Short mmCIF file of C-alpha atoms in Angstrom, two decimals:
data_model
loop_
_atom_site.label_atom_id
_atom_site.label_comp_id
_atom_site.label_asym_id
_atom_site.label_seq_id
_atom_site.Cartn_x
_atom_site.Cartn_y
_atom_site.Cartn_z
CA MET A 1351 49.86 -44.50 -3.31
CA ARG A 1352 46.32 -46.54 -1.92
CA LYS A 1353 45.07 -43.37 -2.32
CA PHE A 1354 45.55 -42.53 -5.29
CA ALA A 1355 45.29 -46.17 -6.68
CA ALA A 1356 41.76 -45.96 -5.56
CA TYR A 1357 40.99 -42.82 -7.43
CA SER A 1358 42.20 -43.83 -10.60
CA ILE A 1359 39.90 -47.31 -10.81
CA ARG A 1360 37.43 -45.18 -9.89
CA ILE A 1361 37.62 -42.72 -12.23
CA ILE A 1362 38.63 -45.69 -15.07
CA SER A 1363 35.00 -46.55 -14.35
CA LEU A 1364 33.14 -43.21 -14.68
CA VAL A 1365 34.92 -42.19 -17.75
CA PRO A 1366 31.26 -44.29 -19.79
CA LEU A 1367 28.99 -42.40 -17.74
CA ALA A 1368 30.70 -39.42 -18.20
CA ILE A 1369 30.77 -39.65 -21.74
CA GLY A 1370 27.26 -40.50 -21.48
CA CYS A 1371 25.94 -37.31 -19.70
CA GLY A 1372 25.46 -36.18 -23.28
CA LEU A 1373 22.44 -34.95 -22.67
CA THR A 1374 19.70 -34.80 -25.20
CA LEU A 1375 16.34 -33.20 -26.62
CA VAL A 1376 13.36 -35.01 -24.57
CA SER A 1377 11.56 -37.05 -27.88
CA ALA A 1378 7.55 -37.55 -26.59
CA ARG A 1379 8.52 -41.00 -26.16
CA ALA A 1380 10.94 -40.38 -23.82
CA LEU A 1381 8.78 -37.75 -21.86
CA ARG A 1382 6.77 -41.01 -21.48
CA PHE A 1383 9.72 -43.19 -20.31
CA ALA A 1384 10.36 -40.74 -17.64
CA ASP A 1385 7.57 -40.08 -16.39
CA GLU A 1386 6.57 -44.05 -15.56
CA LEU A 1387 10.51 -43.55 -13.81
CA GLU A 1388 10.52 -40.77 -12.26
CA GLY A 1389 10.26 -40.45 -8.09
CA CYS A 1390 12.90 -42.80 -6.17
CA VAL A 1391 9.59 -45.27 -5.89
CA SER A 1392 11.23 -48.83 -3.74
CA GLU A 1393 11.31 -52.09 -5.53
CA LEU A 1394 9.24 -55.00 -3.83
CA LYS A 1395 12.16 -57.41 -4.91
CA HIS A 1396 15.54 -58.09 -4.66
CA GLU A 1397 17.33 -60.26 -7.53
CA THR A 1398 17.15 -62.69 -5.07
CA GLY A 1399 13.34 -62.18 -4.51
CA GLU A 1400 13.28 -60.50 -0.75
CA GLU A 1401 11.28 -58.11 -0.11
CA CYS A 1402 12.48 -54.82 0.25
CA ARG A 1403 13.15 -52.38 2.62
CA GLU A 1404 11.92 -49.08 3.66
CA PRO A 1405 14.58 -46.98 1.25
CA GLU A 1406 16.90 -44.61 3.13
CA GLU A 1407 15.73 -41.26 3.40
CA LEU A 1408 17.80 -38.76 1.25
CA VAL A 1409 17.12 -34.92 2.70
CA ILE A 1410 17.27 -32.23 -0.25
CA PRO A 1411 17.38 -28.81 2.02
CA SER A 1412 16.29 -25.96 -0.28
CA PRO A 1413 18.99 -23.76 -0.27
CA VAL A 1414 21.35 -26.66 -2.01
CA LEU A 1415 18.47 -26.11 -4.67
CA TYR A 1416 19.10 -22.92 -5.36
CA GLU A 1417 22.92 -23.31 -5.35
CA ALA A 1418 22.74 -25.46 -8.10
CA PHE A 1419 20.22 -23.80 -10.40
CA SER A 1420 22.77 -20.56 -9.82
CA ILE A 1421 25.30 -22.12 -10.76
CA LEU A 1422 23.73 -24.13 -13.69
CA ILE A 1423 21.60 -21.23 -14.75
CA SER A 1424 24.38 -18.97 -15.76
CA HIS A 1425 25.61 -21.45 -17.82
CA GLY A 1426 21.13 -22.24 -19.34
CA LYS A 1427 20.93 -18.61 -19.92
CA LYS A 1428 23.60 -18.76 -22.83
CA SER A 1429 21.67 -21.87 -23.89
CA LYS A 1430 24.67 -24.28 -22.94
CA GLU A 1431 23.90 -27.40 -20.39
CA TRP A 1432 26.06 -28.01 -17.65
CA ILE A 1433 26.57 -30.22 -15.07
CA VAL A 1434 27.31 -30.16 -11.16
CA ALA A 1435 27.59 -32.96 -8.32
CA LEU A 1436 25.79 -33.22 -5.19
CA GLY A 1437 27.40 -34.30 -1.69
CA ALA A 1438 25.83 -35.66 1.04
CA GLN A 1439 26.70 -36.36 4.84
CA GLU A 1440 25.53 -38.31 7.41
CA LEU A 1441 23.73 -35.67 10.11
CA ASP A 1442 21.84 -37.24 13.20
CA GLY A 1443 21.18 -40.12 11.37
CA LYS A 1444 19.60 -38.78 8.20
CA LEU A 1445 22.10 -38.15 4.64
CA VAL A 1446 21.29 -35.02 3.88
CA ILE A 1447 22.85 -33.14 0.86
CA THR A 1448 24.51 -30.54 2.26
CA ARG A 1449 27.85 -29.50 -0.83
CA VAL A 1450 27.25 -28.70 -3.95
CA TYR A 1451 30.63 -28.92 -6.86
CA ASP A 1452 30.79 -26.86 -9.73
CA VAL A 1453 32.60 -29.97 -11.89
CA ASN A 1454 34.01 -28.85 -15.15
CA CYS A 1455 32.47 -29.57 -18.40
CA ALA A 1456 34.35 -30.63 -21.31
CA ILE A 1457 32.12 -30.26 -23.78
CA SER A 1458 28.84 -27.74 -23.42
CA HIS A 1459 26.64 -26.90 -25.76
CA THR A 1460 22.92 -27.02 -26.50
CA THR A 1461 21.28 -30.01 -26.41
CA GLY A 1462 24.74 -31.60 -24.35
CA ALA A 1463 27.43 -31.77 -21.92
CA GLU A 1464 30.29 -33.98 -21.05
CA VAL A 1465 32.28 -33.51 -18.06
CA ASP A 1466 35.73 -33.02 -17.31
CA TYR A 1467 37.64 -36.27 -16.29
CA GLN A 1468 40.06 -34.71 -14.22
CA SER A 1469 37.84 -32.30 -12.46
CA LEU A 1470 35.43 -35.52 -11.74
CA ALA A 1471 38.54 -36.61 -9.98
CA LYS A 1472 39.13 -33.94 -8.18
CA ALA A 1473 35.44 -33.51 -7.05
CA LEU A 1474 35.57 -37.73 -5.88
CA ARG A 1475 38.91 -36.77 -4.07
CA PHE A 1476 37.28 -33.93 -2.38
CA TYR A 1477 34.06 -35.75 -0.86
CA GLU A 1478 35.84 -39.05 0.51
CA GLU A 1479 38.40 -36.49 2.37
CA CYS A 1480 35.72 -34.53 3.76
CA GLY A 1481 33.65 -37.82 4.94
CA TYR A 1482 31.13 -36.90 2.62
CA GLN A 1483 30.16 -39.06 -0.31
CA ILE A 1484 28.96 -38.66 -3.81
CA ALA A 1485 24.73 -38.77 -4.15
CA GLY A 1486 23.84 -37.39 -7.32
CA LEU A 1487 24.33 -35.33 -10.30
CA ALA A 1488 22.12 -31.99 -11.51
CA HIS A 1489 22.06 -30.82 -14.83
CA ILE A 1490 19.87 -28.17 -17.06
CA HIS A 1491 17.79 -27.98 -20.14
CA PRO A 1492 18.44 -24.40 -21.68
CA TRP A 1493 15.35 -23.55 -22.09
CA ASN A 1494 12.21 -21.70 -20.20
CA SER A 1495 9.15 -23.81 -20.06
CA GLU A 1496 6.46 -24.93 -17.35
CA THR A 1497 7.52 -28.43 -16.71
CA VAL A 1498 10.89 -31.07 -17.42
CA SER A 1499 11.75 -34.16 -17.63
CA PRO A 1500 15.17 -36.38 -18.29
CA SER A 1501 15.73 -37.74 -21.62
CA ALA A 1502 15.69 -41.06 -22.49
CA THR A 1503 19.65 -40.97 -22.57
CA ASP A 1504 20.06 -39.16 -19.19
CA ILE A 1505 17.80 -42.06 -17.78
CA LYS A 1506 20.45 -44.85 -19.16
CA THR A 1507 23.41 -42.87 -17.94
CA HIS A 1508 22.13 -42.46 -14.62
CA ARG A 1509 21.62 -46.11 -14.16
CA GLN A 1510 24.78 -46.90 -14.33
CA TRP A 1511 25.37 -44.33 -11.74
CA GLU A 1512 23.10 -46.17 -9.61
CA GLU A 1513 24.65 -48.91 -9.80
CA LEU A 1514 28.22 -47.87 -9.02
CA TYR A 1515 27.29 -46.38 -6.22
CA LYS A 1516 24.65 -49.01 -4.75
CA GLY A 1517 21.48 -47.16 -5.50
CA LYS A 1518 22.37 -44.75 -3.24
CA PHE A 1519 22.00 -42.11 -6.25
CA ILE A 1520 19.61 -39.04 -7.44
CA GLY A 1521 19.25 -37.30 -10.96
CA ILE A 1522 17.87 -33.42 -10.84
CA VAL A 1523 16.92 -31.89 -14.12
CA PHE A 1524 16.55 -28.43 -14.16
CA ASN A 1525 15.31 -25.64 -17.13
CA ASN A 1526 15.94 -21.92 -17.00
CA SER A 1527 12.16 -21.30 -15.46
CA GLY A 1528 13.69 -22.93 -12.03
CA VAL A 1529 11.32 -25.75 -12.79
CA PHE A 1530 12.91 -28.81 -12.08
CA ARG A 1531 12.33 -32.47 -11.65
CA ILE A 1532 14.00 -35.75 -9.65
CA PHE A 1533 14.64 -38.34 -11.05
CA HIS A 1534 16.52 -42.06 -10.51
CA GLY A 1535 17.37 -44.81 -13.29
CA GLY A 1536 14.97 -47.94 -11.82
CA LYS A 1537 17.55 -48.69 -9.04
CA CYS A 1538 17.29 -46.02 -6.75
CA LYS A 1539 17.26 -47.06 -3.01
CA VAL A 1540 17.00 -43.76 -1.44
CA LYS A 1541 13.88 -41.58 -1.62
CA PRO A 1542 14.23 -37.63 -2.06
CA LYS A 1543 12.56 -35.20 0.21
CA VAL A 1544 12.88 -31.71 0.30
CA VAL A 1545 12.65 -29.56 2.92
CA GLY A 1546 12.97 -25.40 3.53
CA LYS A 1547 11.77 -22.42 2.20
CA GLY A 1548 11.51 -20.98 -1.34
CA VAL A 1549 10.53 -24.45 -3.18
CA LYS A 1550 6.98 -25.56 -4.26
CA ARG A 1551 6.09 -28.86 -5.41
CA ILE A 1552 3.56 -28.83 -8.76
CA GLY A 1553 3.79 -32.92 -9.55
CA LYS A 1554 4.90 -36.39 -9.46
CA GLU A 1555 8.92 -35.14 -8.40
CA LEU A 1556 8.52 -32.54 -10.24
CA TYR A 1557 9.25 -29.06 -8.24
CA ARG A 1558 9.54 -25.41 -8.85
CA LEU A 1559 11.81 -22.70 -7.81
CA GLU A 1560 9.56 -19.72 -6.28
CA LYS A 1561 12.51 -17.63 -5.69
CA CYS A 1562 14.82 -17.79 -8.66
CA GLU A 1563 13.96 -14.64 -10.73
CA LYS A 1564 17.46 -12.69 -9.49
CA LEU A 1565 19.18 -15.79 -10.64
CA VAL A 1566 18.84 -15.54 -13.98
CA SER A 1567 18.95 -12.11 -14.61
#
């Protein structure tokens, strides 16, 4: 009963966040705003004015990125946005993303997606029972481009997730070209590190999956 109550309370807290996951087209102003906030940069001071410690490293292996993209592109090539959850665990003293969870979406169209609440609850139960923690959400903007950025709505919503998970939470936005950007909402307390082959860095927190053609076709 305690676990059920805990899950219920958490889902109630996440409902407004899930509603806020309606992802919109990016305006020029939103792009500039996203560029200012992109990347998990450590804040110099806490609200108390004390200096922050070096942020914990969050390792993101390239196979996990390809797995996330393979799920997202199955919807993106149909011109629909979609969302997946990223699970992490402690390995050799490091926080490593090792799991991608395909969260069902109650709404999915060209400019927005909204997760199904029951599916989200199931993902949270899975993570907690297996000793994982949810460490981020990834979604896709369903068009081809050499760059991609979160919208102002994405960033605002993501900031709420960061507050809920005490800063140990990242966002990743892909496009249909296999280009992706890691972003945060200004309260991130982890430093993402992409490792493994098949991923090329092309900008600040901007990357390309070099072998994504088979997943797109």
